[in-house]
Amino acid sequence: MKPTAHPDPERCRLVNDIIALVGDKWSVQVVMCLGGGQQRFTEIRRAVEGISQKMLTVTLRGLERDGYVQRTVHATIPPRVDYELTPLGYELLVPLKALGDWALTHYRRVAAARAAYDARALADAAE
Amino acid sequence: MKPTAHPDPERCRLVNDIIALVGDKWSVQVVMCLGGGQQRFTEIRRAVEGISQKMLTVTLRGLERDGYVQRTVHATIPPRVDYELTPLGYELLVPLKALGDWALTHYRRVAAARAAYDARALADAAE
DNA sequence: CTGTATCCCTCCTGATACTG
DNA sequence: CAGTATCAGGAGGGATACAG
């Protein structure tokens, strides 16, 4: 693959806006988790290892605000809240999975590049 | 599109590792900028609007470490440094562009969802 | 021109405690 | 169960000054 068109500033901004939403520590993991179907708050919390209660709430609110996630409250005792991807959420899953597949295919090359870079940096520092 | 397989923790971690690299404020913009071909430090700085000198340096170092970008120093006066995507970088550009195209296609729906959510939040607060 | 070094401040994040 | 409230620590990121 070789160089293509020159970057468009407007395009950059829009892309970055979506990426920013998607690029934080938890959003992608939550969306992928919900790709498995409707789940409750605690189920997601268990599935996404390491996420705190606060951050799960914040993340879900953000995804709901952007229309990726549908939140359904059942007025029962104890309360029950279901989260599910909207049609938009499922559509987002497609390019997200593409990126995920790419990561799974190439992460070894990234790891190798990192190791090589760090080794070189270490050697330079030792001179 | 409907629910698929259950999320795999290991897969989540690997994907998140790549996304984290890609998901910061500047990396994607720089990679897309370099998709236009080899460029000098100052050229990138001008193309990526709003980036500071410090953050461009930090971002380029990160991309170089992960093997996405090749850095070439010319020992001239004044110094000249060229940056170019590696083959791995160009490959990353593919799923990145897919996500970018998705963003361009659907950002209106995201904006609409945000507006609706904010309007509703405002109405709820006013009651 | 292409960086490095420093200061500083904001925001993200986790931990903890409390509510309906 | 599903949150909200509060606080503190640390990383991210900008401004500035300086160096090769």
Coordinates of N, CA, C and O in Angstrom, one line a residue, chain A:
Chain A
M1 N 0.8 -1.2 0.0 CA 0.0 0.0 0.0 C 0.9 1.2 0.0 O 1.8 1.4 0.8
K2 N 0.5 2.2 -0.8 CA 1.3 3.4 -1.0 C 0.5 4.7 -0.6 O -0.7 4.6 -0.5
P3 N 1.2 5.8 -0.5 CA 0.5 7.0 -0.2 C -0.8 7.3 -1.0 O -0.8 7.0 -2.2
T4 N -1.7 7.9 -0.3 CA -3.0 8.2 -1.0 C -3.3 9.7 -1.0 O -2.3 10.5 -1.3
A5 N -4.5 10.1 -0.8 CA -4.8 11.5 -0.9 C -4.3 12.3 0.3 O -3.9 11.7 1.4
H6 N -4.2 13.6 0.2 CA -3.7 14.4 1.2 C -4.8 14.5 2.3 O -6.0 14.4 2.1
P7 N -4.4 14.6 3.6 CA -5.4 14.6 4.7 C -6.3 15.8 4.7 O -5.8 16.9 4.4
D8 N -7.5 15.6 5.0 CA -8.5 16.6 5.0 C -8.8 17.0 6.5 O -9.2 16.2 7.3
P9 N -8.5 18.3 6.8 CA -8.6 18.7 8.2 C -10.0 18.4 8.8 O -10.1 18.0 9.9
E10 N -11.1 18.7 8.0 CA -12.4 18.5 8.5 C -12.6 17.0 8.8 O -13.2 16.7 9.8
R11 N -12.2 16.2 7.8 CA -12.3 14.8 8.0 C -11.6 14.3 9.3 O -12.1 13.5 10.1
C12 N -10.4 14.9 9.5 CA -9.6 14.5 10.7 C -10.4 14.8 11.9 O -10.4 14.0 12.9
R13 N -11.0 16.0 12.0 CA -11.8 16.4 13.2 C -12.9 15.4 13.5 O -13.1 15.0 14.6
L14 N -13.7 15.1 12.4 CA -14.8 14.2 12.6 C -14.4 12.8 13.1 O -14.9 12.2 14.0
V15 N -13.4 12.3 12.4 CA -12.8 11.0 12.7 C -12.3 11.0 14.2 O -12.7 10.1 14.9
N16 N -11.6 12.0 14.5 CA -11.1 12.1 15.9 C -12.2 12.2 16.9 O -12.0 11.7 18.0
D17 N -13.3 12.8 16.6 CA -14.4 12.9 17.5 C -15.0 11.5 17.8 O -15.2 11.2 19.0
I18 N -15.1 10.7 16.8 CA -15.6 9.3 17.0 C -14.5 8.5 17.8 O -14.8 7.8 18.7
I19 N -13.3 8.6 17.3 CA -12.2 7.8 17.9 C -12.0 8.2 19.4 O -11.8 7.3 20.2
A20 N -12.2 9.5 19.7 CA -12.0 9.9 21.1 C -13.1 9.2 21.9 O -12.8 8.8 23.0
L21 N -14.3 9.1 21.4 CA -15.3 8.5 22.1 C -15.0 7.0 22.3 O -15.3 6.4 23.4
V22 N -14.5 6.4 21.3 CA -14.2 5.0 21.2 C -12.9 4.7 21.9 O -12.6 3.6 22.3
G23 N -12.0 5.7 21.9 CA -10.6 5.4 22.3 C -10.3 5.5 23.7 O -9.1 5.4 24.1
D24 N -11.3 5.7 24.6 CA -10.9 5.7 26.0 C -10.7 4.3 26.5 O -11.0 3.3 25.8
K25 N -10.3 4.2 27.8 CA -9.9 2.9 28.3 C -10.9 1.9 28.3 O -10.6 0.7 28.2
W26 N -12.2 2.3 28.5 CA -13.2 1.3 28.7 C -14.3 1.1 27.6 O -14.9 0.0 27.5
S27 N -14.6 2.2 26.9 CA -15.7 2.1 26.0 C -15.7 1.0 25.0 O -16.7 0.3 24.8
V28 N -14.5 0.7 24.4 CA -14.5 -0.3 23.4 C -14.8 -1.7 24.1 O -15.5 -2.5 23.5
Q29 N -14.2 -1.9 25.2 CA -14.4 -3.2 25.9 C -15.9 -3.4 26.3 O -16.4 -4.5 26.1
V30 N -16.5 -2.3 26.7 CA -17.9 -2.4 27.0 C -18.8 -2.7 25.8 O -19.7 -3.6 25.8
V31 N -18.5 -2.0 24.7 CA -19.2 -2.2 23.5 C -19.1 -3.6 23.0 O -20.0 -4.3 22.6
M32 N -17.8 -4.1 23.0 CA -17.6 -5.5 22.6 C -18.3 -6.5 23.5 O -18.8 -7.5 23.0
C33 N -18.3 -6.2 24.8 CA -19.0 -7.0 25.8 C -20.4 -7.1 25.4 O -21.0 -8.2 25.4
L34 N -21.0 -5.9 25.2 CA -22.5 -5.9 24.8 C -22.8 -6.5 23.5 O -23.9 -6.7 23.1
G35 N -21.7 -6.7 22.7 CA -21.9 -7.3 21.4 C -22.4 -8.8 21.6 O -23.0 -9.4 20.7
G36 N -22.2 -9.3 22.8 CA -22.7 -10.6 23.2 C -24.2 -10.6 23.5 O -24.7 -11.7 23.8
G37 N -24.8 -9.4 23.5 CA -26.3 -9.4 23.8 C -26.6 -8.6 25.0 O -25.7 -8.1 25.7
Q38 N -27.8 -8.4 25.3 CA -28.3 -7.6 26.4 C -27.7 -8.1 27.7 O -27.7 -9.3 27.9
Q39 N -27.3 -7.2 28.6 CA -26.7 -7.6 29.8 C -27.0 -6.6 30.9 O -27.3 -5.4 30.7
R40 N -27.0 -7.1 32.2 CA -27.2 -6.2 33.3 C -26.0 -5.5 33.8 O -24.9 -5.9 33.4
F41 N -26.1 -4.5 34.6 CA -25.0 -3.7 35.1 C -23.9 -4.6 35.7 O -22.7 -4.5 35.3
T42 N -24.3 -5.5 36.6 CA -23.3 -6.3 37.3 C -22.7 -7.3 36.4 O -21.5 -7.7 36.5
E43 N -23.4 -7.8 35.4 CA -22.8 -8.7 34.4 C -21.7 -8.1 33.7 O -20.7 -8.7 33.5
I44 N -21.9 -6.9 33.2 CA -20.9 -6.2 32.5 C -19.7 -5.9 33.4 O -18.6 -6.1 33.0
R45 N -20.0 -5.5 34.6 CA -18.9 -5.3 35.6 C -18.0 -6.5 35.7 O -16.8 -6.4 35.8
R46 N -18.6 -7.7 35.8 CA -17.8 -8.9 35.9 C -17.1 -9.2 34.6 O -15.9 -9.7 34.7
A47 N -17.7 -9.0 33.5 CA -17.1 -9.3 32.2 C -15.9 -8.4 31.9 O -14.9 -8.9 31.3
V48 N -16.1 -7.1 32.2 CA -15.0 -6.2 31.9 C -14.0 -6.1 33.1 O -14.3 -5.3 34.0
E49 N -13.0 -7.0 33.0 CA -12.2 -7.1 34.2 C -11.4 -5.8 34.5 O -10.8 -5.2 33.7
G50 N -11.5 -5.4 35.8 CA -10.7 -4.3 36.2 C -11.4 -3.0 36.3 O -11.0 -2.0 36.8
I51 N -12.6 -2.9 35.7 CA -13.4 -1.7 35.7 C -14.0 -1.4 37.0 O -14.5 -2.3 37.7
S52 N -14.0 -0.2 37.5 CA -14.6 0.2 38.7 C -16.1 0.5 38.5 O -16.5 0.8 37.4
Q53 N -16.9 0.5 39.6 CA -18.3 0.8 39.4 C -18.5 2.2 38.9 O -19.3 2.3 38.0
K54 N -17.7 3.1 39.3 CA -17.9 4.5 38.9 C -17.6 4.6 37.4 O -18.4 5.2 36.6
M55 N -16.5 4.0 36.9 CA -16.1 4.1 35.5 C -17.1 3.4 34.6 O -17.4 3.8 33.5
L56 N -17.7 2.3 35.1 CA -18.7 1.6 34.3 C -19.9 2.5 34.1 O -20.4 2.6 33.0
T57 N -20.3 3.1 35.2 CA -21.4 4.1 35.1 C -21.1 5.2 34.1 O -21.9 5.5 33.2
V58 N -20.0 5.8 34.3 CA -19.6 6.9 33.4 C -19.5 6.5 31.9 O -20.0 7.1 31.0
T59 N -18.9 5.3 31.7 CA -18.8 4.8 30.4 C -20.1 4.5 29.7 O -20.4 4.9 28.6
L60 N -21.0 3.9 30.5 CA -22.3 3.5 30.0 C -23.1 4.8 29.7 O -23.8 4.9 28.7
R61 N -23.0 5.8 30.5 CA -23.7 7.1 30.3 C -23.2 7.7 29.0 O -24.0 8.2 28.2
G62 N -21.9 7.7 28.7 CA -21.4 8.2 27.5 C -21.8 7.5 26.3 O -22.2 8.1 25.3
L63 N -21.9 6.2 26.4 CA -22.3 5.4 25.2 C -23.8 5.6 25.0 O -24.2 5.6 23.8
E64 N -24.5 5.8 26.1 CA -26.0 6.0 25.9 C -26.2 7.3 25.3 O -27.0 7.5 24.4
R65 N -25.5 8.3 25.7 CA -25.6 9.7 25.2 C -25.3 9.7 23.7 O -26.0 10.4 22.9
D66 N -24.4 8.9 23.2 CA -24.0 8.9 21.8 C -24.9 8.0 21.0 O -24.7 7.8 19.8
G67 N -25.8 7.3 21.6 CA -26.8 6.5 20.9 C -26.3 5.1 20.6 O -26.8 4.4 19.7
Y68 N -25.2 4.7 21.3 CA -24.7 3.3 21.0 C -25.4 2.3 21.9 O -25.4 1.1 21.5
V69 N -25.9 2.7 23.0 CA -26.4 1.8 24.0 C -27.8 2.2 24.5 O -28.1 3.4 24.7
Q70 N -28.7 1.3 24.6 CA -30.0 1.5 25.1 C -30.1 1.0 26.6 O -29.7 -0.1 26.9
R71 N -30.6 1.9 27.4 CA -30.7 1.6 28.9 C -32.1 1.4 29.2 O -33.0 2.3 29.0
T72 N -32.4 0.3 29.9 CA -33.8 0.0 30.2 C -33.9 -0.3 31.7 O -33.3 -1.2 32.2
V73 N -34.7 0.5 32.4 CA -34.9 0.4 33.8 C -36.2 -0.4 34.2 O -37.2 0.0 33.7
H74 N -36.1 -1.4 35.0 CA -37.2 -2.1 35.5 C -37.5 -1.7 36.9 O -36.7 -1.8 37.8
A75 N -38.7 -1.2 37.2 CA -39.1 -0.6 38.5 C -39.4 -1.8 39.4 O -40.6 -1.9 39.9
T76 N -38.5 -2.6 39.8 CA -38.7 -3.7 40.7 C -37.8 -3.6 41.9 O -37.0 -2.7 42.0
I77 N -38.1 -4.4 42.9 CA -37.2 -4.5 44.1 C -36.6 -5.9 44.2 O -37.4 -6.8 44.3
P78 N -35.3 -6.0 44.1 CA -34.3 -4.9 43.8 C -34.4 -4.4 42.4 O -34.9 -5.2 41.5
P79 N -33.9 -3.2 42.2 CA -33.9 -2.7 40.8 C -33.1 -3.5 39.8 O -32.2 -4.2 40.2
R80 N -33.6 -3.4 38.6 CA -32.9 -4.2 37.5 C -32.7 -3.3 36.3 O -33.7 -2.7 35.8
V81 N -31.5 -3.1 35.8 CA -31.3 -2.3 34.6 C -30.6 -3.1 33.6 O -29.5 -3.7 33.8
D82 N -31.2 -3.1 32.4 CA -30.6 -3.8 31.3 C -30.0 -2.9 30.3 O -30.5 -1.8 30.0
Y83 N -28.8 -3.3 29.8 CA -28.1 -2.5 28.7 C -28.0 -3.3 27.5 O -27.7 -4.5 27.5
E84 N -28.2 -2.7 26.3 CA -28.1 -3.4 25.1 C -27.7 -2.4 24.0 O -28.0 -1.2 24.0
L85 N -26.9 -3.0 23.0 CA -26.5 -2.1 21.9 C -27.7 -1.7 21.1 O -28.6 -2.5 20.8
T86 N -27.7 -0.5 20.6 CA -28.8 0.0 19.7 C -28.3 -0.5 18.3 O -27.2 -1.0 18.1
P87 N -29.2 -0.3 17.3 CA -28.7 -0.6 15.9 C -27.5 0.1 15.5 O -26.5 -0.5 14.9
L88 N -27.4 1.3 16.0 CA -26.1 2.1 15.7 C -24.9 1.5 16.4 O -23.8 1.4 15.8
G89 N -25.2 1.0 17.6 CA -24.1 0.3 18.4 C -23.6 -1.0 17.6 O -22.4 -1.2 17.5
Y90 N -24.6 -1.7 17.1 CA -24.2 -2.9 16.4 C -23.4 -2.6 15.1 O -22.6 -3.3 14.7
E91 N -23.8 -1.5 14.5 CA -23.1 -1.1 13.3 C -21.7 -0.7 13.6 O -20.7 -0.9 12.9
L92 N -21.5 0.0 14.8 CA -20.2 0.4 15.2 C -19.3 -0.8 15.4 O -18.1 -0.8 15.2
L93 N -19.9 -1.9 15.8 CA -19.2 -3.1 16.2 C -18.4 -3.6 15.0 O -17.4 -4.2 15.1
V94 N -18.9 -3.3 13.8 CA -18.3 -3.9 12.5 C -16.9 -3.3 12.3 O -15.9 -4.1 12.3
P95 N -16.7 -2.0 12.2 CA -15.3 -1.5 12.1 C -14.5 -1.7 13.3 O -13.3 -1.9 13.2
L96 N -15.1 -1.8 14.5 CA -14.4 -2.0 15.7 C -13.8 -3.4 15.7 O -12.7 -3.7 16.1
K97 N -14.6 -4.4 15.2 CA -14.1 -5.8 15.1 C -13.0 -5.9 14.1 O -12.1 -6.6 14.3
A98 N -13.1 -5.1 13.0 CA -12.1 -5.1 12.0 C -10.8 -4.7 12.6 O -9.7 -5.3 12.4
L99 N -10.8 -3.6 13.5 CA -9.6 -3.1 14.1 C -9.2 -4.2 15.1 O -8.0 -4.4 15.3
G100 N -10.1 -4.8 15.8 CA -9.8 -5.9 16.7 C -9.1 -7.1 16.1 O -8.1 -7.6 16.6
D101 N -9.6 -7.5 14.9 CA -9.0 -8.6 14.2 C -7.6 -8.2 13.7 O -6.7 -9.0 13.8
W102 N -7.4 -6.9 13.3 CA -6.1 -6.4 12.9 C -5.1 -6.5 14.0 O -4.0 -7.0 13.9
A103 N -5.6 -6.1 15.2 CA -4.8 -6.2 16.4 C -4.4 -7.6 16.7 O -3.2 -7.9 17.0
L104 N -5.3 -8.5 16.6 CA -5.0 -9.9 16.9 C -4.0 -10.5 15.9 O -3.2 -11.3 16.2
T105 N -4.1 -10.0 14.7 CA -3.2 -10.5 13.6 C -1.8 -10.0 13.7 O -0.8 -10.7 13.5
H106 N -1.7 -8.7 14.2 CA -0.4 -8.1 14.1 C 0.2 -7.7 15.4 O 1.3 -7.1 15.4
Y107 N -0.4 -8.0 16.5 CA 0.2 -7.5 17.8 C 1.6 -8.1 18.0 O 2.4 -7.4 18.7
R108 N 1.9 -9.2 17.5 CA 3.2 -9.8 17.6 C 4.3 -8.8 17.0 O 5.4 -8.6 17.5
R109 N 3.9 -8.3 15.8 CA 4.9 -7.4 15.1 C 5.0 -6.1 16.0 O 6.1 -5.5 16.0
V110 N 4.0 -5.6 16.6 CA 4.1 -4.4 17.4 C 4.9 -4.8 18.6 O 5.8 -4.0 19.0
A111 N 4.7 -5.9 19.3 CA 5.5 -6.3 20.4 C 6.9 -6.4 20.1 O 7.8 -6.0 20.8
A112 N 7.2 -7.0 18.9 CA 8.6 -7.1 18.4 C 9.3 -5.8 18.2 O 10.4 -5.5 18.6
A113 N 8.5 -4.9 17.6 CA 9.0 -3.5 17.3 C 9.3 -2.8 18.7 O 10.4 -2.2 18.8
R114 N 8.5 -3.0 19.6 CA 8.7 -2.4 20.9 C 9.9 -2.9 21.6 O 10.8 -2.1 22.1
A115 N 10.1 -4.2 21.6 CA 11.2 -4.9 22.2 C 12.5 -4.4 21.5 O 13.5 -4.0 22.2
A116 N 12.5 -4.3 20.2 CA 13.7 -3.8 19.4 C 14.0 -2.4 19.8 O 15.2 -2.0 20.0
Y117 N 13.0 -1.6 19.8 CA 13.2 -0.1 20.2 C 13.7 0.0 21.6 O 14.7 0.8 21.8
D118 N 13.2 -0.7 22.5 CA 13.6 -0.6 23.9 C 15.0 -1.1 24.1 O 15.8 -0.5 24.8
A119 N 15.4 -2.2 23.4 CA 16.7 -2.7 23.4 C 17.7 -1.7 22.9 O 18.8 -1.5 23.5
R120 N 17.3 -1.1 21.8 CA 18.2 -0.1 21.2 C 18.4 1.1 22.1 O 19.5 1.6 22.3
A121 N 17.3 1.6 22.7 CA 17.3 2.7 23.6 C 18.2 2.4 24.8 O 19.0 3.2 25.3
L122 N 18.1 1.1 25.3 CA 18.9 0.7 26.4 C 20.4 0.7 26.0 O 21.3 1.2 26.8
A123 N 20.7 0.2 24.8 CA 22.1 0.1 24.4 C 22.7 1.5 24.2 O 23.8 1.8 24.6
D124 N 21.9 2.4 23.7 CA 22.3 3.8 23.5 C 22.6 4.5 24.8 O 23.6 5.2 25.0
A125 N 21.8 4.2 25.8 CA 21.9 4.8 27.1 C 23.2 4.3 27.8 O 23.8 5.0 28.6
A126 N 23.6 3.1 27.5 CA 24.7 2.4 28.1 C 26.1 2.8 27.6 O 27.1 2.5 28.1
E127 N 26.1 3.5 26.4 CA 27.3 3.8 25.8 C 28.1 4.9 26.5 O 27.5 5.7 27.3

